[in-house]
Tab-separated table of C-alpha atoms in Angstrom:
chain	number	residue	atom	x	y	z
C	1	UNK	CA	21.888	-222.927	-47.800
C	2	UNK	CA	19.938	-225.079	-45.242
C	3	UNK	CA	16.797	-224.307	-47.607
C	4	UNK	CA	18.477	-226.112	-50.717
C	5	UNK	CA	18.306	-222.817	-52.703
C	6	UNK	CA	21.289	-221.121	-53.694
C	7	UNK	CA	22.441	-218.624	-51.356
C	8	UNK	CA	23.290	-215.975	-54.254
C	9	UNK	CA	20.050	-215.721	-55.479
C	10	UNK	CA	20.615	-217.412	-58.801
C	11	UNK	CA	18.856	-220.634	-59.888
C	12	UNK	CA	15.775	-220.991	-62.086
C	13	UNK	CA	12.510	-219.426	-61.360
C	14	UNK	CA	13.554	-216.985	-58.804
C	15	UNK	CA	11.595	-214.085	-58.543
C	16	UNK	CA	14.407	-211.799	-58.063
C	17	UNK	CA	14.327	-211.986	-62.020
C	18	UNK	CA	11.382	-210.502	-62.449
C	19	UNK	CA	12.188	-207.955	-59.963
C	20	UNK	CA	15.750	-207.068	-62.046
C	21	UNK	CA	13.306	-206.679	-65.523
C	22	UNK	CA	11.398	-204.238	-63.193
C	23	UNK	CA	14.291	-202.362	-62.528
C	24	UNK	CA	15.680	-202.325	-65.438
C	25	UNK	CA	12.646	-201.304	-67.191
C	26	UNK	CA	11.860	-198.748	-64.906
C	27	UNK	CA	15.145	-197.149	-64.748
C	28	UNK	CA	15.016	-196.741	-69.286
C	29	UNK	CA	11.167	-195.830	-68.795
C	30	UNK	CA	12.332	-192.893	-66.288
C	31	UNK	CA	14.825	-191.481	-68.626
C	32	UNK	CA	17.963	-193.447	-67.038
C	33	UNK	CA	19.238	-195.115	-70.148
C	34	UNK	CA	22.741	-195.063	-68.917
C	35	UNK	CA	22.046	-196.295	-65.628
C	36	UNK	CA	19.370	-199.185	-67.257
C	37	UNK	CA	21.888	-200.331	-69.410
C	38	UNK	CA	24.900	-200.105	-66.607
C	39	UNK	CA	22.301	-202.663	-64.382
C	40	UNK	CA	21.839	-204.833	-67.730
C	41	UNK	CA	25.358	-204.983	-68.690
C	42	UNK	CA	25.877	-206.017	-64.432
C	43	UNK	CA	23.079	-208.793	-65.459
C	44	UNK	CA	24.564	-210.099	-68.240
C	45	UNK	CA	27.934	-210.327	-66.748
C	46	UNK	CA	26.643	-213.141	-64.287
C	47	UNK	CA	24.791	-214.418	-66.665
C	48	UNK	CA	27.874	-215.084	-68.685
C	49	UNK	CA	29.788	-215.885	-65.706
C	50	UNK	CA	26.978	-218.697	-64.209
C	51	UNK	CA	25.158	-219.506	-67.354
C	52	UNK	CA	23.169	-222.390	-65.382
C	53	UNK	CA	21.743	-219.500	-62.537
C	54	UNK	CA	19.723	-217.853	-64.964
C	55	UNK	CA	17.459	-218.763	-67.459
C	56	UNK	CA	18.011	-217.413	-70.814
C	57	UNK	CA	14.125	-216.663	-70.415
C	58	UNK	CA	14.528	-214.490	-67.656
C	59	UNK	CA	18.244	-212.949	-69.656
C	60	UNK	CA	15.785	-212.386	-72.934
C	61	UNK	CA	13.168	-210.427	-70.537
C	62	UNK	CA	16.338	-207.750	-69.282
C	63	UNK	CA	17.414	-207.392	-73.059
C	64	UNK	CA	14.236	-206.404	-73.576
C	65	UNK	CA	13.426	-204.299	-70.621
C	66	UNK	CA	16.496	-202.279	-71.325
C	67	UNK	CA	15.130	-201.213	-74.869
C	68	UNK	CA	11.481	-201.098	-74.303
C	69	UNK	CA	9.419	-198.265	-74.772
């Protein structure tokens, strides 16, 4: 992109991370297990896909949102 950031929204301290914990946590703290851990297992597929886009900070934080309590 013509702001040197990667158009997909991957790359290292983005704060679409944080925002895809959010949602992840909110959706199990609602009662939406299965729809938590359908967004998780649609995170971890790009993270396994384009390891170097995410952090495996911000990957630990979604394993973690999609079990918290």
């Amino acid at each position: 992109s013509a702001t040197g950031r990667p158009a997909s929204g991957l790359g290292p301290k983005n704060h679409n991370h944080a925002r895809s914990t959010g949602v992840t946590r909110w959706l199990h703290l609602l009662g939406m297990e299965a729809h938590a851990q359908a967004f998780f297992n649609a995170l971890a597929a790009v993270y396994k896909e384009k390891p170097a886009g995410i952090t495996a900070t911000s990957y630990g934080f979604w394993q973690r949102a999609v079990v918290s309590n």
